[in-house]
Coordinates of N, CA and C in Angstrom, one line a residue:
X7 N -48.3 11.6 15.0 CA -49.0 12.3 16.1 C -48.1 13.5 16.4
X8 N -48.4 14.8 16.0 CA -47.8 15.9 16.6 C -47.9 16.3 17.6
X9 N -48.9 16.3 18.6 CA -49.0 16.6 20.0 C -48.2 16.2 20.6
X10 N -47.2 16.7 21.4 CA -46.3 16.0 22.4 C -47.1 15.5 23.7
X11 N -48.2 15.8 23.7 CA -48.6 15.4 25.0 C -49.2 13.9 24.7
X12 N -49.7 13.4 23.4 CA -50.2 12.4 22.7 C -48.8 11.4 22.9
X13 N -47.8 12.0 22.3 CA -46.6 11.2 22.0 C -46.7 10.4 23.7
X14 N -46.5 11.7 24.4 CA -46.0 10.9 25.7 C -46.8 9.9 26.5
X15 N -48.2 10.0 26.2 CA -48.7 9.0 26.8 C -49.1 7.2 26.0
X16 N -48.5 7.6 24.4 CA -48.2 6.7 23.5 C -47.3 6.2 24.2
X17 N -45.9 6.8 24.7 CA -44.9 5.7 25.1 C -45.5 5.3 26.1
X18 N -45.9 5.6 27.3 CA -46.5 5.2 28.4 C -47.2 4.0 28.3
X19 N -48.2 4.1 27.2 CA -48.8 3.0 26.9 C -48.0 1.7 26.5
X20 N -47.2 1.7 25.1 CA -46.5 1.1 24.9 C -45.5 0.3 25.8
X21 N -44.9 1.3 26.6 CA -44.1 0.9 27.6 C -44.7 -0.5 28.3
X22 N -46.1 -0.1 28.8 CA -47.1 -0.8 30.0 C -47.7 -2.1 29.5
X23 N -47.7 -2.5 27.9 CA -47.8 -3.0 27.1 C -46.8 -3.9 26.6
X24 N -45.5 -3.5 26.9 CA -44.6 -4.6 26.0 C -44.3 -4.1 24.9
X25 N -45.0 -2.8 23.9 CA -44.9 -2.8 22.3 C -43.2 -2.3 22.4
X26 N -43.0 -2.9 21.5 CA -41.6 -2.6 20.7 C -41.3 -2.4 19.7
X27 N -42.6 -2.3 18.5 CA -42.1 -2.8 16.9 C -43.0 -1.5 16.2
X28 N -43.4 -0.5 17.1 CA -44.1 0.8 16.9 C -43.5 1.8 16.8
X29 N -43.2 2.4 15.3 CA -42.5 3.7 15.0 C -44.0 4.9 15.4
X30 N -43.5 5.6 16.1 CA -44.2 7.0 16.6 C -43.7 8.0 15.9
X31 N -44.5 8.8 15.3 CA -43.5 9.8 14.0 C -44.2 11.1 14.8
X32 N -43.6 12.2 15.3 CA -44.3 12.8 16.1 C -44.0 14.1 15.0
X33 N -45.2 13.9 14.2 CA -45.1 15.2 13.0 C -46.5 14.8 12.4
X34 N -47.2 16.3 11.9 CA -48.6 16.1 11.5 C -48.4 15.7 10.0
X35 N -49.6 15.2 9.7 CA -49.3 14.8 8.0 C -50.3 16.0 6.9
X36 N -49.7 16.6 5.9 CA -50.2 17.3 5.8 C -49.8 17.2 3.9
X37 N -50.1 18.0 3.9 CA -49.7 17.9 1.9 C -48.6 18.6 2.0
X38 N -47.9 18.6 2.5 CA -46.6 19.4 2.2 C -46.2 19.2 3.6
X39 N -44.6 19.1 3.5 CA -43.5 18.6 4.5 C -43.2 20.1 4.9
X40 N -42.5 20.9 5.9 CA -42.5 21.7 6.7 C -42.8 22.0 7.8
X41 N -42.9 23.3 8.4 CA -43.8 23.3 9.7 C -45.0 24.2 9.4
X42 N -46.1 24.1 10.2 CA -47.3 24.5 10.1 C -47.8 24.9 11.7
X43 N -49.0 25.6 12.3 CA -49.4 26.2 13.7 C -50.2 25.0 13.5
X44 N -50.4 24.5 14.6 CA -51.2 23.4 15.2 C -52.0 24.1 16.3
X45 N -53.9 23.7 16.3 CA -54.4 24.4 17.5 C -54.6 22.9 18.4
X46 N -54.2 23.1 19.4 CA -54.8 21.7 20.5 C -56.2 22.6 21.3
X47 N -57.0 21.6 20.9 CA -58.5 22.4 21.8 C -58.3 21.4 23.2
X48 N -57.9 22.5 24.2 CA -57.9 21.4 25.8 C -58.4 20.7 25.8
X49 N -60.2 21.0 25.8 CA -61.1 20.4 26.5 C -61.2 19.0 26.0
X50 N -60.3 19.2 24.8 CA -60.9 18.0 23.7 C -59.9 17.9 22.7
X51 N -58.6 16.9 23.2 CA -57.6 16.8 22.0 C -57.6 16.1 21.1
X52 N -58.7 15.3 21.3 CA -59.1 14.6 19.6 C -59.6 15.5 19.1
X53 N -60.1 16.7 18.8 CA -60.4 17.5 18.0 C -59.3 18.6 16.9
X54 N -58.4 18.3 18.2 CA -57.2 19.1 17.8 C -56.4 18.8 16.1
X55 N -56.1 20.1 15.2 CA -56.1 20.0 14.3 C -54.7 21.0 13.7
X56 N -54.7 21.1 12.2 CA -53.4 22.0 11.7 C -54.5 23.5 11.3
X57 N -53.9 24.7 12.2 CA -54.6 25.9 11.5 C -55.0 25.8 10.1
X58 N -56.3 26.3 9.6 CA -56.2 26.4 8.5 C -57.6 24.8 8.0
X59 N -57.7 24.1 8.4 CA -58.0 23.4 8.2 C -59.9 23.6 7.6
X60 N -60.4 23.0 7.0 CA -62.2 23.3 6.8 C -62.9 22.6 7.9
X61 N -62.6 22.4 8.5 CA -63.5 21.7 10.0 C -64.1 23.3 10.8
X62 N -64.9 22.7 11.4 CA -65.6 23.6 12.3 C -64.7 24.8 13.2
X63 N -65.1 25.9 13.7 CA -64.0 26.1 14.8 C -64.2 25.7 16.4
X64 N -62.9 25.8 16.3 CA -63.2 24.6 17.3 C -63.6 25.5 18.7
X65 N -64.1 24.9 20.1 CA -64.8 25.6 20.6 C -64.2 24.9 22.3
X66 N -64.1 26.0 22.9 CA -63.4 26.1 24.4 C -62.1 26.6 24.4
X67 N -61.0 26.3 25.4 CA -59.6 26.8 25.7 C -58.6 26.7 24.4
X68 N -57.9 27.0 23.6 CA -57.4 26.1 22.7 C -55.6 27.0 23.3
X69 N -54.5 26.1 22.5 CA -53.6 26.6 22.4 C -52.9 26.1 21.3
X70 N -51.9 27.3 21.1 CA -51.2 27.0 19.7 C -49.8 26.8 19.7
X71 N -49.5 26.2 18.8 CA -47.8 25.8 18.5 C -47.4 25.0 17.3
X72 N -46.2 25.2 16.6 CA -45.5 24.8 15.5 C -45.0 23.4 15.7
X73 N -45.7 22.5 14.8 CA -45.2 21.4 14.3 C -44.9 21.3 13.1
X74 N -43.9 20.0 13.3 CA -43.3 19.9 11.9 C -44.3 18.7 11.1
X75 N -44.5 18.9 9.9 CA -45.3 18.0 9.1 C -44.4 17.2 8.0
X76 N -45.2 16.6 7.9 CA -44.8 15.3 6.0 C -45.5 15.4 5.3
X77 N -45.4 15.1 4.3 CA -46.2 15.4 3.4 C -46.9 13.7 3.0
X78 N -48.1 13.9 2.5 CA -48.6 12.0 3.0 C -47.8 11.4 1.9
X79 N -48.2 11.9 0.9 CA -47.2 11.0 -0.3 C -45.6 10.6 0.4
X80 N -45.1 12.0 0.8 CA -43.8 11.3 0.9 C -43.5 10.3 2.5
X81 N -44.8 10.4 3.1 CA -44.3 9.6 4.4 C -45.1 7.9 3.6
X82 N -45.9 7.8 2.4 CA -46.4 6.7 1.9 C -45.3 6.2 0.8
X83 N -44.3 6.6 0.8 CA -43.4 6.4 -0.6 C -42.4 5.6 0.4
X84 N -42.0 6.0 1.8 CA -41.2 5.3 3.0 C -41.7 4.5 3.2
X85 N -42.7 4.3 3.1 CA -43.9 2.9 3.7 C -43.9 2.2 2.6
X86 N -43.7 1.9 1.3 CA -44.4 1.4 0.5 C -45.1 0.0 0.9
X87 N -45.2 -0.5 1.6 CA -46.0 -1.9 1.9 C -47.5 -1.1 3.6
X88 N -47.2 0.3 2.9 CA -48.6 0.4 3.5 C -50.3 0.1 2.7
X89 N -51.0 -0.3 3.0 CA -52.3 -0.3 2.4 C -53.5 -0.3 3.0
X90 N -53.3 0.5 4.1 CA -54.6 0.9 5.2 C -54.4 1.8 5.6
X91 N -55.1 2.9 5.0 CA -55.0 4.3 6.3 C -56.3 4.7 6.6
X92 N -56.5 4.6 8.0 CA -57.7 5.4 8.5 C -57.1 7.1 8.9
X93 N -57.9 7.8 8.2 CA -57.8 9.3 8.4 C -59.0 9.8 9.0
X94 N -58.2 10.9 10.1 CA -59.8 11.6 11.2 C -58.7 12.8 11.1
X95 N -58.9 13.6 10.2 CA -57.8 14.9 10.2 C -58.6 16.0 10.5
X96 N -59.8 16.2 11.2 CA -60.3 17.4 11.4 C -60.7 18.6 10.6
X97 N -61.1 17.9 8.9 CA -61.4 19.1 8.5 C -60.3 19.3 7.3
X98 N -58.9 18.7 7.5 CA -57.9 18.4 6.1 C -57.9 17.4 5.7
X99 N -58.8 16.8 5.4 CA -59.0 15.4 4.7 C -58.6 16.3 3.0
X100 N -59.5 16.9 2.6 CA -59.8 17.8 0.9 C -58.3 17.7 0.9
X101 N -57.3 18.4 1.8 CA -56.3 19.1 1.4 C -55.6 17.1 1.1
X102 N -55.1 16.5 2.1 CA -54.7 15.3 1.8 C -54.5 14.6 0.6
X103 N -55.9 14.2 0.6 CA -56.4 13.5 -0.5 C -56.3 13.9 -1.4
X104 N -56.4 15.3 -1.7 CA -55.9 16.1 -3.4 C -54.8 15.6 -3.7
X105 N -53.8 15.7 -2.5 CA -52.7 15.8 -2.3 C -51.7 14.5 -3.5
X106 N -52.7 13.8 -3.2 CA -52.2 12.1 -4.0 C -52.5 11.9 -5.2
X107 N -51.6 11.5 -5.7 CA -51.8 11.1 -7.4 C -52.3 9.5 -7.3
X108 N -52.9 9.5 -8.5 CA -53.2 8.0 -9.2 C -53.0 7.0 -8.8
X109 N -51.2 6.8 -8.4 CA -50.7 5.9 -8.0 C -50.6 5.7 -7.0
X110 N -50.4 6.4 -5.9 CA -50.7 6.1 -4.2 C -52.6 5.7 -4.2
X111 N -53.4 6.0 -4.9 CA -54.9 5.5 -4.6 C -55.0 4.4 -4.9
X112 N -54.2 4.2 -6.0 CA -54.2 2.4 -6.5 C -54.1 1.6 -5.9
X113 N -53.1 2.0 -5.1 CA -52.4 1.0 -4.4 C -52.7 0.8 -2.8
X114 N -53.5 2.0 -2.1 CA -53.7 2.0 -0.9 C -55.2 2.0 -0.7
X115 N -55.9 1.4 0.7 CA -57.4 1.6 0.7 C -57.9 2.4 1.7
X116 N -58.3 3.4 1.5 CA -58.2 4.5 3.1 C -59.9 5.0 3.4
X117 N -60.0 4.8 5.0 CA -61.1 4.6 5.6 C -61.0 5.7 6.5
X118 N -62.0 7.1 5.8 CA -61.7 8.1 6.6 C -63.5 9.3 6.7
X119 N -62.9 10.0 7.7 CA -63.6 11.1 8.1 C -63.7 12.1 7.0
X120 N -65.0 12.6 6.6 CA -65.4 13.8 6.3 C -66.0 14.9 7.0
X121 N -65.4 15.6 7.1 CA -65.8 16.7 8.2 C -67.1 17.9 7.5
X122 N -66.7 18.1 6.4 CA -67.9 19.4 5.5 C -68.3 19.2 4.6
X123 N -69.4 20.1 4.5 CA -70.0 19.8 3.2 C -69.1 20.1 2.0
X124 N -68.5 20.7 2.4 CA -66.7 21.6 1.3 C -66.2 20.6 1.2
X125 N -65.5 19.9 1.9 CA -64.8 18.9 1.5 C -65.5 17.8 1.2
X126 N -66.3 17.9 1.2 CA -67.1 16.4 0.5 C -67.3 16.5 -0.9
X127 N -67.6 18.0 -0.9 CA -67.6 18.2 -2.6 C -65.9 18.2 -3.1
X128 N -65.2 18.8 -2.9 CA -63.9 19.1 -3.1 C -63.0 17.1 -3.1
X129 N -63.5 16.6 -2.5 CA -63.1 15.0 -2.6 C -64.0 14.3 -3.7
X130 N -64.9 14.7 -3.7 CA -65.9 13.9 -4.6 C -65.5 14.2 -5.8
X131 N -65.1 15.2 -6.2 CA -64.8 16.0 -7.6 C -63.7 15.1 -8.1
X132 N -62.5 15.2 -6.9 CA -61.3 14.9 -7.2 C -61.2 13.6 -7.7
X133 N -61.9 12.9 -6.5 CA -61.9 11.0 -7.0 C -62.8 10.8 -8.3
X134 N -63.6 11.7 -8.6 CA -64.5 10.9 -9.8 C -63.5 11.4 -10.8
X135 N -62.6 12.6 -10.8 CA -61.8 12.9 -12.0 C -60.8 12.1 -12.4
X136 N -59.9 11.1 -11.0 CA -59.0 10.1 -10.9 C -60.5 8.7 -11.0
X137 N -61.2 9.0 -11.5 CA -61.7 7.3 -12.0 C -61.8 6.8 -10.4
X138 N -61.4 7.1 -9.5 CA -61.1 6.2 -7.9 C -62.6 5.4 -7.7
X139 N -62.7 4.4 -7.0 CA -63.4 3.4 -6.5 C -63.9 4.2 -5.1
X140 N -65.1 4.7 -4.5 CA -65.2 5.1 -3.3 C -66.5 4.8 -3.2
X141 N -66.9 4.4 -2.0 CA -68.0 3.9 -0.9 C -68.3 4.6 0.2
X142 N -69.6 5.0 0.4 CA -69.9 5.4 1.7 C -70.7 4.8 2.7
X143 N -70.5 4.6 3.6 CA -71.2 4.2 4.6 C -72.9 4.6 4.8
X144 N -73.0 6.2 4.7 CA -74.3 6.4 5.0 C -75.1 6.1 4.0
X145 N -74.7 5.8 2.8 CA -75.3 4.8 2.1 C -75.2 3.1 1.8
X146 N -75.3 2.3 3.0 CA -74.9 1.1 2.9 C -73.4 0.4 2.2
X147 N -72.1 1.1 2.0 CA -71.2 1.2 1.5 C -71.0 0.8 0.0
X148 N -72.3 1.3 -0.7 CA -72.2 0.9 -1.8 C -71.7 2.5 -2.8
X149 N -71.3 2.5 -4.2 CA -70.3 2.8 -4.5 C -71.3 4.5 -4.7
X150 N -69.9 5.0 -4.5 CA -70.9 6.8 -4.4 C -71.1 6.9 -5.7
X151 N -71.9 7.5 -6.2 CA -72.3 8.2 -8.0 C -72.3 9.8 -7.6
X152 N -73.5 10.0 -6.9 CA -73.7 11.5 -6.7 C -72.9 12.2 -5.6
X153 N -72.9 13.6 -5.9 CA -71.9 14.1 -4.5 C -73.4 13.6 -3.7
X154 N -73.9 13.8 -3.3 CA -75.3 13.4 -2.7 C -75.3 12.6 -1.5
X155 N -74.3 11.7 -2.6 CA -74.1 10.6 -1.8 C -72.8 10.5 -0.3
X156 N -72.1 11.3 -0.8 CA -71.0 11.5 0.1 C -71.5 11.8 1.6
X157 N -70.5 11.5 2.1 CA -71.1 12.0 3.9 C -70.2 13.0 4.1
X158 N -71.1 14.2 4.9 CA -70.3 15.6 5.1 C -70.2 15.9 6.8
X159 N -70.4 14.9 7.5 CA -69.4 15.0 8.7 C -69.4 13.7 9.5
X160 N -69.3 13.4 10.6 CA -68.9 11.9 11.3 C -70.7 11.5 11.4
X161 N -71.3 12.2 11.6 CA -72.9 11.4 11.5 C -72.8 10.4 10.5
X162 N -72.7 11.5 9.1 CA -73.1 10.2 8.2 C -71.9 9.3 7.8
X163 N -71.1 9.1 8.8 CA -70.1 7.8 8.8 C -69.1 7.8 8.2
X164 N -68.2 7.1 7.7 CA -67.0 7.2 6.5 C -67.3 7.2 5.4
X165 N -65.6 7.2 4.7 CA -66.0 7.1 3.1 C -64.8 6.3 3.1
X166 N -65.1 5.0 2.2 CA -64.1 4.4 1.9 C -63.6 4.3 0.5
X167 N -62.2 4.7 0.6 CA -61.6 4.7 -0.9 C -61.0 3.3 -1.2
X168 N -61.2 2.7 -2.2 CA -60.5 1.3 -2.5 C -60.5 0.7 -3.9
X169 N -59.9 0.6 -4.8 CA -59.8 -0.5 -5.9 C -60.3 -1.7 -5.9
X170 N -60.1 -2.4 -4.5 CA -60.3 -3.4 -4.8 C -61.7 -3.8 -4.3
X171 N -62.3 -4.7 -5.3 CA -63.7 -5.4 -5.3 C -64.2 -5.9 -3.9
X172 N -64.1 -5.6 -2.5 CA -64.4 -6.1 -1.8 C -65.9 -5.7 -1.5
X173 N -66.7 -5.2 -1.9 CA -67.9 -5.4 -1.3 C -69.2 -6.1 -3.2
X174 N -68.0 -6.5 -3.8 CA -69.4 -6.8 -4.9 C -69.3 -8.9 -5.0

């Protein structure tokens, strides 16, 4: 979570809560480690996203500032006993998910947001080139064939990437 204002009411929560066993990484995930302009849209900080991103532009007060990012591979290579990621990246899902080779798809099952029609094509390309297993929701989560089939923003629901045989 790069927002500091996110972080702080994370701890707040946690605190109020008892958690203790919750690493908070206050850095955006991005395909590349560095720093990057982050816009927070006031009205609406779940919207908030890394400049640059193919999502909509975003709409009311916004403001900007430099966060530091990871790159997903290398914050999934520290994790290795991760195998669930839900992504809502506002529009850098394409950039992400290019981002990953073969071996991080294999291994992990990720349940995420498509924001465009761009990136739906730009992910659909990519996973049918890596062979990848993916399901979409707005089609009863059965397995995509066509870009067609993809969902190109939160209406038509997720997309799930996975190897493993869970829905046959």
């Amino acid at each position: 979570e790069p927002d500091p204002r996110h972080v702080e009411q994370i701890d707040v929560n946690f605190n109020l809560n008892g958690v203790k066993n919750v690493e908070v990484i206050q850095k955006a995930v991005s395909s590349k480690t560095g720093i990057a302009d982050f816009i927070r849209v006031e009205g609406n900080t779940t919207g908030s996203h890394l400049e640059g991103s193919r999502g909509k532009k975003p709409y009311g007060e916004i403001s900007k500032f430099e966060v530091q990012t990871v790159a997903i591979s290398e914050l999934l290579s520290s994790r290795p006993d991760t195998t669930l990621i839900k992504m809502d990246v506002e529009g850098f899902e394409a950039d992400l998910i290019c981002s990953l080779d073969s071996g991080f798809l294999e291994n992990i099952d990720i349940v995420m947001e498509v924001g465009s029609a761009e990136s739906a094509s730009i992910i659909f390309e990519y996973l049918s080139k890596k062979k990848s297993s993916f399901r979409a929701q707005k089609i009863g989560w059965k397995l995509v064939r066509v870009e067609e089939d993809m969902p190109k923003s939160y209406k038509d629901g997720s997309l799930l990437i996975s190897k493993r045989r869970v829905f046959e």
